[in-house]
Amino acid sequence: MSKRIILREMKDGESGIIVEFLAGRGMYERLSALGIRPGVKIIKVGTASKHGPVVVRVGRNQTAIGFGMSCKITVEVDR
Amino acid sequence: MKHIMLMGNPNVGKSAVFSRLTGVHVVASNYPGTTVEYTQGALKMGQEVATLIDVPGTYGLEATSKAEEIAIDMLKRGDVVINVVDATNLERNLHLTLHLLEESIPVIIALNIWDDAKHKGIVIDVKKMEELLGVPVVPTVGITGEGIKELVLRIPEAVNPKVKKRSEEERWAEVGRIVNEIQTIEHRHHTLLEVLSDLSVKPVSGLLVASVVFFLSYEVVRRTAETLIGYIFDPFFEKVWQPLVTRFSSVLNPDSFIHHVIIGKLIEGNIDFVQSFGVLTTGLYVPVAMVLPYVFSFYLVLGFLEDFGYLPRLAVLFDSIMHRMGLHGWAIIPSLLGLGCNVPGIMASRILESRKERLISATIISIGVPCAALQAMIWGLLGNYGARYVIIVYSTLFFAWFLIGRIMKSFVKGYSPELIMEIPPYRLPSVQILSKKVWMRMVGFFKEALPIVLLGVALVNILYYFKVFNIIADFTSPLFTNVLGLPKDTVLAMAIGFLRKDVAVGMLGVAGLTAKQLTIACTVLAMSFPCVATFVVIFKELGLADMLKSVAIMLSSSIIAGALLNIIL
């Protein structure tokens, strides 16, 4: 069953599809330049610490995304 | 003359390609944003000579950071663009490529990191790529030089296919379509490096990896340097240099001005390389035999970590802590670079997005991050009294580094953006590239440091000889004796610290201080005024107003720290 959650709540190693960014144009531009944008498959690699950045894999790239931003990205996962 | 712009995403090997094309060596590392200031060199194409410019890496052509603004500005002045594309990362790289094709400038593509793509099972149809994009594509390997000749030969073929402006969405859709047609990926298993990569950004294993990395780095730096000193530099100075300067000393009158400046004081009738303090004795011994081995081994280890790709992982791990100082994880990298020399550390602060972050980063580097030359002298002199004192100096500096960042976070106006950073794959460093990088940094150290050290020692001796220092010392000594508990001689060392901190510690070493006094003096010296080279770079990066603020923080915090140590110890 597919379910909509925020990126931060994903489990390590879980994959999902990005739905939307709950933020303004600035964040969209910074993320999309790195290939992270709605509709794209995203895998969560891990979290550095409780309030630390989330590391994700999109395509062949790994990217670290700060705590605040990681709470503003919604993804659709199969659970 | 034609201006050729070398452009591409961060960390796609532009700097390595640049070195190959021009023969000018620039520092390249395995993390995004190594090039913050552009470099240019001459590129020979047959009879013609063009100017090649290594543009800082950009993801797009919208100005989201200072580096991107520079890149966009430079694009307007170019005649041709060599777009360096990471073959292992086609999708993201092509986004910039399409953006470039929408401008009116001719483009040729260097499809770089071609060897890695092959190892990773990525197959790219180059012919088809040329067809679809409408520009020449040449596979290259920047670090070995493969394909570079062909790239140069084909520069005249660069064209602009005149595509219409697209929206962001259309561009990504187009990228997806192209990648689908030209790229096939063979499935393969996780490599050992990839497993290690995942481990280094998770909470428990990440800290474990970091501890191992720090411990090994420390051990390798110390042991390499000690071995070099014990087996090469000390024997050289004792067996070869000592007899020569002794003979020179014997033909001079030991009380003469010349002897005073060139040879310095004789200690029990002999030359002592640490204590004599002449230009040809201590002046040479300090930079060559005490500092150089540490600078070498530090840059060897740092270079390895840079090229391996560890530093971005460290940034991820430190992100939460750095946020408490108004910075984000990236800011750990300038501070680490500062451990070699504060100048590149402060220059690297430019990758931080806001003025607030840059001011904080530059200030905490000058206060809390001792450069390799200073550290070598602290170990060399203070270490004689026991590890305890060295640990006190380091802990004080680390504490100040954190606390001042913490305080500045609340008082400096401006915003602190969040971390968003690409994490490059681990790559085994190439021995050739690594040794070239260490060599360049060593040459840099020699050119910058040696003349200033020799000049500094000469200046100190001249001022001593004419007793000029006594006047300054008498004037400022109340602060030093009452608050810091230091004899008035140390005033002179502090003043010389403005020239070179290693020379200053050398002076402290001959001032007959107790272990406590030496500890306080080293701490104050490290925290207070930066050396002149750092000073200039702070001024250039921050401007006058922020530089003055930064200096005021340095002076006051160093006096507070010194006074506290004087009371506690």
XYZ file of C-alpha atoms in Angstrom:
648
model
C 0.000 0.000 0.000
C 1.387 3.390 -0.846
C 1.636 5.970 1.849
C 2.683 9.611 1.940
C 5.319 10.582 4.549
C 8.098 13.130 4.945
C 11.611 12.214 3.855
C 12.864 12.219 7.421
C 10.473 9.447 8.418
C 11.770 7.024 5.805
C 13.680 4.001 7.048
C 17.317 3.500 6.130
C 17.495 1.763 2.780
C 13.835 2.434 1.975
C 12.938 3.863 -1.412
C 10.125 6.132 -2.492
C 9.001 8.690 -5.054
C 9.284 12.399 -4.274
C 5.850 14.022 -4.241
C 6.459 17.669 -3.452
C 8.552 20.238 -1.626
C 6.676 22.118 1.093
C 8.852 25.157 0.536
C 9.578 28.087 -1.698
C 11.333 28.556 -4.983
C 14.823 28.852 -3.455
C 14.826 25.356 -2.011
C 13.296 23.953 -5.186
C 16.095 25.434 -7.270
C 18.884 24.215 -5.019
C 17.501 20.686 -4.855
C 16.503 20.361 -8.482
C 19.966 21.458 -9.624
C 21.196 18.311 -7.890
C 18.609 16.215 -9.685
C 16.293 16.006 -6.671
C 12.799 16.969 -7.798
C 9.204 15.722 -7.657
C 8.558 12.491 -9.535
C 12.047 11.139 -8.988
C 12.919 7.911 -7.159
C 14.785 8.512 -3.923
C 16.510 6.072 -1.548
C 17.336 7.040 2.021
C 20.852 5.937 2.920
C 20.917 7.120 6.519
C 20.786 9.961 8.999
C 23.967 11.318 10.584
C 22.362 12.120 13.949
C 19.015 12.994 15.480
C 19.004 16.520 14.123
C 21.643 15.908 11.496
C 21.322 15.799 7.735
C 19.709 12.944 5.830
C 21.798 11.247 3.180
C 19.836 10.142 0.125
C 20.593 8.504 -3.184
C 18.958 9.777 -6.349
C 20.101 8.148 -9.550
C 23.808 7.546 -9.041
C 24.344 10.484 -6.695
C 24.430 10.707 -2.973
C 23.373 13.994 -1.468
C 23.220 15.237 2.113
C 20.134 17.295 2.904
C 19.960 19.442 6.051
C 17.514 18.706 8.863
C 15.029 21.490 8.094
C 14.792 20.685 4.401
C 14.444 16.979 5.077
C 11.234 17.767 6.963
C 9.807 19.662 4.000
C 10.083 16.953 1.375
C 7.174 14.538 1.040
C 7.623 11.127 -0.495
C 5.374 8.253 -1.410
C 6.493 4.863 -0.094
C 5.124 1.324 -0.243
C 4.344 0.107 3.245
C 43.078 36.219 -28.205
C 40.314 33.660 -27.737
C 38.934 32.993 -24.279
C 38.016 29.385 -23.651
C 35.899 28.653 -20.580
C 36.178 25.326 -18.805
C 32.791 24.766 -17.214
C 30.902 21.971 -15.509
C 29.274 20.762 -12.299
C 31.356 20.823 -9.124
C 33.683 17.828 -8.660
C 33.721 16.529 -12.229
C 37.488 16.891 -12.586
C 37.667 20.302 -14.251
C 40.843 21.196 -12.422
C 42.566 17.981 -13.502
C 41.541 18.603 -17.128
C 42.755 22.187 -16.770
C 46.194 21.010 -15.577
C 46.432 18.635 -18.530
C 45.449 21.283 -21.069
C 47.724 24.055 -19.844
C 50.511 22.409 -17.868
C 49.611 24.809 -15.056
C 49.122 22.812 -11.888
C 46.132 23.604 -9.752
C 44.973 21.847 -6.633
C 42.204 19.347 -7.349
C 40.383 17.283 -4.726
C 37.553 14.813 -4.478
C 34.917 17.200 -3.162
C 32.806 19.900 -4.750
C 34.036 23.471 -4.637
C 37.830 23.105 -4.610
C 38.138 25.948 -7.105
C 36.665 29.087 -5.572
C 38.907 31.538 -7.335
C 39.298 31.152 -11.072
C 42.639 30.196 -12.555
C 43.758 30.874 -16.084
C 46.459 29.432 -18.273
C 47.646 29.426 -21.869
C 46.358 26.697 -24.167
C 48.276 25.942 -27.368
C 46.164 24.889 -30.343
C 48.587 24.416 -33.228
C 49.920 27.901 -33.998
C 47.262 29.672 -32.012
C 47.439 30.362 -28.283
C 44.200 30.829 -26.369
C 43.470 31.721 -22.751
C 41.862 28.865 -20.850
C 39.853 29.770 -17.751
C 38.987 27.224 -15.058
C 35.535 28.436 -13.991
C 34.242 27.435 -10.514
C 31.811 24.516 -10.717
C 28.088 25.198 -11.105
C 24.971 23.055 -11.170
C 22.957 25.523 -13.137
C 23.011 29.018 -14.540
C 20.882 30.608 -11.833
C 22.970 32.463 -9.291
C 22.399 30.566 -6.035
C 25.897 31.021 -4.593
C 28.824 33.356 -5.041
C 30.701 30.760 -7.099
C 27.737 30.490 -9.493
C 27.487 34.257 -9.864
C 31.148 34.336 -10.862
C 30.592 31.539 -13.368
C 27.611 33.230 -15.018
C 29.494 36.490 -15.235
C 32.486 34.784 -16.834
C 30.357 32.969 -19.392
C 29.545 36.336 -20.955
C 33.218 36.977 -21.630
C 34.035 33.617 -23.237
C 34.339 32.665 -26.915
C 34.102 28.881 -26.519
C 32.998 26.619 -23.654
C 34.581 23.270 -22.890
C 31.833 21.635 -20.869
C 33.343 18.976 -18.604
C 30.771 16.245 -17.979
C 31.086 13.461 -15.404
C 30.395 10.265 -17.335
C 29.399 8.452 -14.147
C 26.764 11.060 -13.454
C 25.258 11.841 -16.799
C 21.764 12.893 -15.823
C 22.679 15.700 -13.446
C 25.561 16.904 -15.601
C 23.525 17.129 -18.793
C 21.157 19.551 -17.117
C 23.902 22.172 -17.129
C 24.902 21.142 -20.654
C 21.415 21.814 -22.011
C 21.398 25.112 -20.187
C 24.691 26.043 -21.840
C 23.405 25.072 -25.286
C 20.541 27.533 -24.836
C 23.067 30.341 -24.564
C 24.621 31.559 -27.797
C 28.151 30.299 -27.184
C 29.860 27.384 -29.057
C 30.280 24.278 -26.872
C 32.442 21.146 -26.936
C 32.011 18.383 -24.358
C 34.768 16.563 -22.484
C 33.123 13.364 -21.253
C 35.356 12.999 -18.206
C 35.958 10.246 -15.619
C 35.492 7.884 -18.554
C 37.611 5.172 -16.905
C 35.470 5.094 -13.771
C 32.310 4.895 -15.865
C 33.687 1.783 -17.561
C 34.532 0.200 -14.193
C 31.059 0.939 -12.935
C 29.444 -0.773 -15.896
C 28.130 2.426 -17.471
C 28.131 2.314 -21.269
C 27.613 5.570 -23.155
C 27.061 5.790 -26.899
C 29.294 8.765 -27.722
C 28.306 8.986 -31.406
C 24.650 9.129 -30.497
C 25.353 11.698 -27.796
C 26.998 13.966 -30.400
C 23.999 13.534 -32.677
C 21.404 14.291 -30.025
C 23.201 17.269 -28.533
C 24.595 18.604 -31.803
C 28.064 19.317 -30.380
C 31.369 17.357 -30.383
C 31.869 14.921 -27.468
C 35.330 13.614 -26.501
C 35.799 10.958 -23.778
C 38.600 12.002 -21.409
C 40.353 10.947 -18.214
C 41.661 14.116 -16.613
C 43.938 12.472 -14.087
C 45.807 10.322 -16.626
C 45.551 12.627 -19.641
C 43.688 10.143 -21.857
C 41.729 11.860 -24.621
C 43.123 15.328 -23.894
C 44.996 15.557 -27.219
C 41.868 14.774 -29.176
C 39.951 17.315 -27.125
C 42.405 20.061 -28.089
C 42.328 19.036 -31.773
C 38.558 19.206 -31.850
C 38.106 22.578 -30.080
C 37.692 24.363 -33.454
C 34.689 22.061 -34.131
C 32.802 23.528 -31.171
C 29.404 24.805 -32.287
C 26.202 26.172 -30.887
C 23.195 24.159 -32.064
C 20.872 27.127 -31.459
C 18.228 25.529 -29.286
C 15.358 27.562 -27.924
C 15.089 28.494 -24.242
C 13.408 25.786 -22.180
C 11.716 25.855 -18.836
C 13.256 23.949 -15.929
C 10.722 21.133 -16.341
C 11.232 20.823 -20.088
C 14.970 20.709 -19.586
C 14.772 17.814 -17.132
C 12.383 15.941 -19.406
C 14.829 16.382 -22.280
C 17.722 15.177 -20.105
C 15.741 12.061 -19.214
C 14.998 11.365 -22.881
C 18.635 11.759 -23.938
C 20.037 9.663 -21.088
C 17.587 6.870 -21.916
C 18.811 6.749 -25.482
C 22.573 6.905 -24.958
C 23.256 5.188 -21.644
C 23.004 1.571 -20.554
C 23.986 0.383 -17.106
C 25.099 -3.130 -16.335
C 23.985 -4.293 -12.945
C 26.653 -5.050 -10.387
C 27.059 -5.508 -6.672
C 28.053 -3.007 -4.012
C 31.806 -2.575 -3.864
C 33.728 -2.475 -0.608
C 34.227 1.285 -1.020
C 30.477 1.794 -1.325
C 29.806 -0.178 1.839
C 32.418 1.910 3.640
C 30.809 5.015 2.166
C 27.409 4.207 3.694
C 29.002 3.385 7.037
C 30.750 6.744 7.277
C 27.554 8.817 7.335
C 25.539 6.816 9.883
C 25.488 7.797 13.562
C 27.438 5.071 15.389
C 29.572 3.678 12.601
C 30.195 7.222 11.320
C 31.692 8.353 14.614
C 33.725 5.167 14.751
C 35.093 5.777 11.252
C 35.833 9.417 12.150
C 37.697 8.410 15.322
C 39.792 5.889 13.412
C 40.508 8.468 10.690
C 41.552 11.120 13.229
C 43.701 8.725 15.239
C 45.457 7.333 12.164
C 45.953 10.822 10.711
C 47.548 12.021 13.917
C 49.800 8.968 14.153
C 50.876 9.138 10.512
C 51.562 12.890 10.648
C 53.596 12.615 13.852
C 55.526 9.474 12.976
C 56.344 10.559 9.435
C 57.572 13.939 10.642
C 59.593 12.472 13.518
C 61.205 9.935 11.218
C 62.146 12.625 8.708
C 63.610 14.814 11.440
C 65.481 11.994 13.179
C 66.951 10.340 10.105
C 67.357 13.147 7.595
C 67.117 16.702 8.876
C 68.832 16.497 12.260
C 71.759 14.434 10.954
C 72.139 16.885 8.072
C 72.249 19.900 10.365
C 74.598 18.209 12.855
C 77.013 16.530 10.473
C 77.033 18.851 7.472
C 75.770 22.289 8.406
C 77.182 22.591 11.932
C 80.890 22.318 10.875
C 80.335 24.860 8.099
C 78.688 27.542 10.237
C 81.125 26.855 13.086
C 84.013 27.605 10.757
C 82.218 30.719 9.550
C 81.592 31.770 13.144
C 85.268 31.335 14.081
C 86.444 33.827 11.466
C 84.046 36.468 12.775
C 84.391 38.435 15.982
C 81.721 36.890 18.274
C 80.762 40.354 19.578
C 80.410 41.930 16.165
C 77.119 43.047 14.642
C 77.488 40.605 11.735
C 78.028 37.635 14.047
C 75.066 38.718 16.137
C 72.744 38.743 13.130
C 74.072 35.814 11.077
C 75.163 33.300 13.722
C 73.543 34.639 16.889
C 74.577 33.780 20.449
C 77.035 30.995 21.176
C 75.710 28.652 23.836
C 78.655 27.479 25.980
C 80.966 28.329 23.119
C 79.000 26.305 20.569
C 76.294 26.924 18.033
C 72.900 25.665 19.157
C 70.392 25.499 16.342
C 67.414 26.161 18.579
C 68.884 28.787 20.894
C 71.544 30.714 18.986
C 68.917 32.602 16.982
C 70.999 33.753 14.022
C 69.844 33.861 10.407
C 72.003 30.907 9.305
C 71.491 28.906 12.505
C 67.996 29.063 14.011
C 66.653 30.987 11.006
C 67.323 27.986 8.753
C 66.820 25.237 11.303
C 63.292 26.255 12.329
C 61.636 26.299 8.898
C 63.661 23.416 7.423
C 64.191 20.911 10.235
C 61.392 21.677 12.674
C 58.473 22.893 10.549
C 58.898 21.481 7.046
C 58.667 17.782 8.054
C 55.318 18.449 9.757
C 54.009 20.542 6.882
C 54.958 17.726 4.521
C 53.361 14.931 6.528
C 50.242 17.001 7.251
C 49.658 17.727 3.574
C 50.337 14.114 2.689
C 47.547 12.951 5.005
C 45.187 15.821 4.150
C 45.756 15.261 0.418
C 44.945 11.582 0.813
C 41.712 12.318 2.694
C 40.746 14.985 0.143
C 41.280 12.753 -2.865
C 39.733 9.733 -1.204
C 36.591 11.811 -0.659
C 36.357 11.606 3.122
C 35.923 15.309 3.886
C 32.285 15.649 2.690
C 31.344 12.728 4.983
C 32.926 14.564 7.864
C 30.825 17.604 6.939
C 27.677 15.471 7.192
C 28.734 14.073 10.553
C 29.600 17.485 12.000
C 26.543 19.281 10.652
C 24.588 19.346 13.950
C 27.570 20.626 15.921
C 28.401 23.281 13.352
C 24.811 24.509 13.424
C 25.322 25.515 17.047
C 27.992 27.880 15.781
C 25.784 29.443 13.114
C 27.439 27.364 10.409
C 26.620 24.128 8.657
C 28.640 20.969 8.145
C 30.617 22.292 5.185
C 32.349 24.749 7.510
C 34.387 21.946 9.072
C 36.414 21.751 5.841
C 37.857 25.313 5.940
C 38.785 24.722 9.590
C 40.580 21.480 8.701
C 42.447 23.152 5.848
C 43.452 25.851 8.352
C 45.398 23.243 10.307
C 47.894 23.327 7.435
C 47.897 27.076 6.910
C 45.206 29.592 7.860
C 45.359 31.304 4.454
C 43.792 28.528 2.323
C 41.428 27.775 5.213
C 40.027 31.283 5.205
C 39.893 31.348 1.416
C 37.900 28.123 1.465
C 35.332 29.859 3.705
C 34.146 31.441 0.479
C 32.135 28.310 -0.335
C 29.837 29.244 2.558
C 26.755 31.067 1.312
C 26.159 33.954 3.713
C 28.275 36.819 4.992
C 27.487 35.746 8.539
C 28.936 32.274 7.963
C 32.043 33.618 6.277
C 32.735 36.057 9.120
C 32.277 33.367 11.762
C 34.342 30.808 9.887
C 37.266 33.178 9.211
C 37.294 34.379 12.816
C 37.232 30.956 14.454
C 39.938 29.734 12.086
C 42.307 32.562 13.014
C 41.596 32.095 16.705
C 41.178 28.394 17.287
C 42.983 26.679 14.419
C 46.780 26.657 14.770
C 48.651 26.284 11.475
C 51.097 23.412 10.907
C 54.142 25.650 11.409
C 52.866 26.868 14.760
C 51.875 23.359 15.846
C 55.267 21.935 14.917
C 56.952 24.533 17.120
C 54.526 23.972 19.986
C 55.192 20.229 19.903
C 58.908 20.783 19.469
C 59.366 23.194 22.378
C 56.460 22.763 24.762
C 56.458 19.009 24.199
C 59.773 18.856 26.080
C 57.930 19.694 29.295
C 55.440 16.865 28.855
C 52.335 16.090 26.830
C 50.143 17.661 29.515
C 51.019 21.208 28.466
C 50.511 20.544 24.786
C 47.086 19.099 25.583
C 46.212 22.248 27.593
C 47.038 24.459 24.612
C 45.019 22.334 22.197
C 42.008 22.040 24.490
C 41.964 25.782 25.090
C 42.112 26.442 21.360
C 39.372 23.929 20.611
C 37.184 25.324 23.357
C 37.717 28.877 22.064
C 36.973 27.740 18.504
C 33.611 26.375 19.570
C 32.661 29.014 22.139
C 33.430 31.984 19.915
C 31.431 30.429 17.092
C 28.585 29.866 19.543
C 28.664 33.486 20.750
C 29.025 34.943 17.260
C 26.026 32.922 16.107
C 23.819 34.998 18.425
C 25.385 38.380 17.742
C 26.239 38.458 14.066
C 23.343 39.497 11.875
C 22.465 37.460 8.833
C 21.169 34.036 7.985
C 22.651 30.576 8.313
C 21.498 28.400 5.448
C 21.175 24.642 5.628
C 23.516 22.010 4.405
C 22.848 20.631 0.983
C 25.782 18.854 -0.489
C 26.638 16.252 -3.014
C 28.648 13.395 -1.553
C 31.170 12.112 -4.075
C 31.949 8.389 -4.225
C 35.113 7.208 -2.488
C 37.952 7.001 -4.968
C 41.392 5.533 -4.425
C 43.754 8.484 -4.828
C 46.189 8.459 -7.728
C 49.762 8.476 -6.431
C 50.814 10.824 -9.203
C 48.137 13.444 -8.503
C 48.645 13.179 -4.759
C 52.408 13.658 -4.936
C 51.999 16.584 -7.303
C 49.576 18.212 -4.899
C 51.844 17.708 -1.877
C 54.767 19.024 -3.915
C 52.858 22.171 -4.946
C 51.846 22.899 -1.379
C 55.439 22.353 -0.188
C 56.821 24.707 -2.823
C 54.165 27.193 -1.739
C 55.266 26.858 1.870
C 58.920 27.339 0.976
C 58.306 30.377 -1.170
C 56.039 32.025 1.391
C 57.691 31.037 4.623
C 61.442 30.789 4.169
C 62.147 34.403 3.131
C 59.906 35.776 5.868
C 61.473 33.552 8.536
C 65.013 34.582 7.551
C 63.993 38.223 7.362
C 62.149 37.967 10.663
C 65.166 36.488 12.468
C 67.436 39.171 11.001
C 65.000 41.887 12.034
C 64.723 40.548 15.575
C 68.521 40.518 15.935
C 68.920 44.015 14.530
C 66.237 45.425 16.823
C 67.799 43.638 19.806
C 71.240 44.893 18.913
C 70.075 48.486 18.859
C 67.906 47.916 21.958
C 64.776 49.160 20.182
C 62.762 46.299 21.641
C 63.367 47.372 25.209
C 61.413 50.552 24.631
C 58.376 48.713 23.250
C 58.631 46.078 25.949
C 58.693 48.606 28.780
C 55.663 50.304 27.342
C 53.430 47.213 27.115
C 54.831 45.069 29.909
C 52.187 45.859 32.587
C 49.562 43.914 30.602
C 51.924 41.013 30.083
C 53.336 40.736 33.590
C 50.198 41.504 35.581
C 47.448 39.920 33.561
C 49.172 37.099 31.714
C 52.060 36.460 34.103
C 54.632 36.644 31.332
C 58.037 38.351 31.455
C 58.423 41.450 29.331
C 60.662 39.654 26.827
C 57.622 37.815 25.502
C 56.192 41.094 24.207
C 58.774 40.945 21.456
C 57.849 37.406 20.518
C 54.194 38.426 20.271
C 55.110 41.320 18.016
C 57.135 39.014 15.777
C 54.150 36.670 15.691
C 52.667 39.107 13.228
C 55.390 38.114 10.774
C 55.621 34.388 11.443
C 54.230 32.461 14.381
C 56.891 29.758 14.182
C 59.645 32.347 14.615
C 57.725 33.788 17.546
C 57.547 30.426 19.334
C 61.252 30.038 18.585
C 61.852 33.301 20.440
C 59.741 32.122 23.356
C 61.900 29.008 23.479
C 65.002 31.040 24.232
C 63.340 33.471 26.643
C 63.826 31.133 29.611
C 60.149 30.683 30.433
C 58.647 28.180 32.849
C 56.367 25.483 31.455
C 53.312 27.422 32.639
C 54.482 30.660 31.055
C 55.306 28.905 27.804
C 51.852 27.307 27.757
C 50.145 30.673 28.249
C 52.386 32.404 25.728
C 51.771 29.742 23.048
C 48.009 29.944 23.599
C 47.895 33.731 23.430
C 50.153 33.717 20.399
C 47.953 31.209 18.595
C 44.719 33.026 19.379
C 45.672 36.671 19.075
C 46.763 38.471 15.963
C 46.977 36.373 12.803
C 50.255 36.429 10.867
C 50.542 39.023 8.118
C 49.631 36.611 5.292
C 46.420 35.609 7.064
C 45.717 39.226 7.862
C 45.823 40.200 4.200
C 43.535 37.356 3.206
C 40.999 38.210 5.937
C 40.953 41.771 4.679
C 40.424 40.618 1.083
C 37.673 38.156 1.974
C 35.747 40.128 4.599
C 36.421 43.780 3.852
C 37.666 46.392 6.304
C 34.677 46.618 8.660
C 34.321 42.878 9.247
C 38.076 42.438 9.461
C 38.254 44.992 12.284
C 35.452 43.203 14.117
C 37.221 39.909 13.656
C 40.527 41.306 14.937
C 38.831 42.860 17.970
C 37.373 39.443 18.843
C 40.784 37.814 18.415
C 42.593 40.259 20.683
C 40.025 40.259 23.449
C 39.503 36.503 23.462
C 43.245 35.800 23.528
C 43.768 38.077 26.521
C 40.814 36.550 28.360
C 42.049 33.015 27.645
C 45.612 33.908 28.714
C 44.429 35.563 31.909
C 42.223 32.592 32.787
C 45.067 30.136 32.191
C 47.303 32.306 34.372
C 44.803 31.998 37.220
C 43.940 28.311 36.765
C 47.349 26.762 36.110
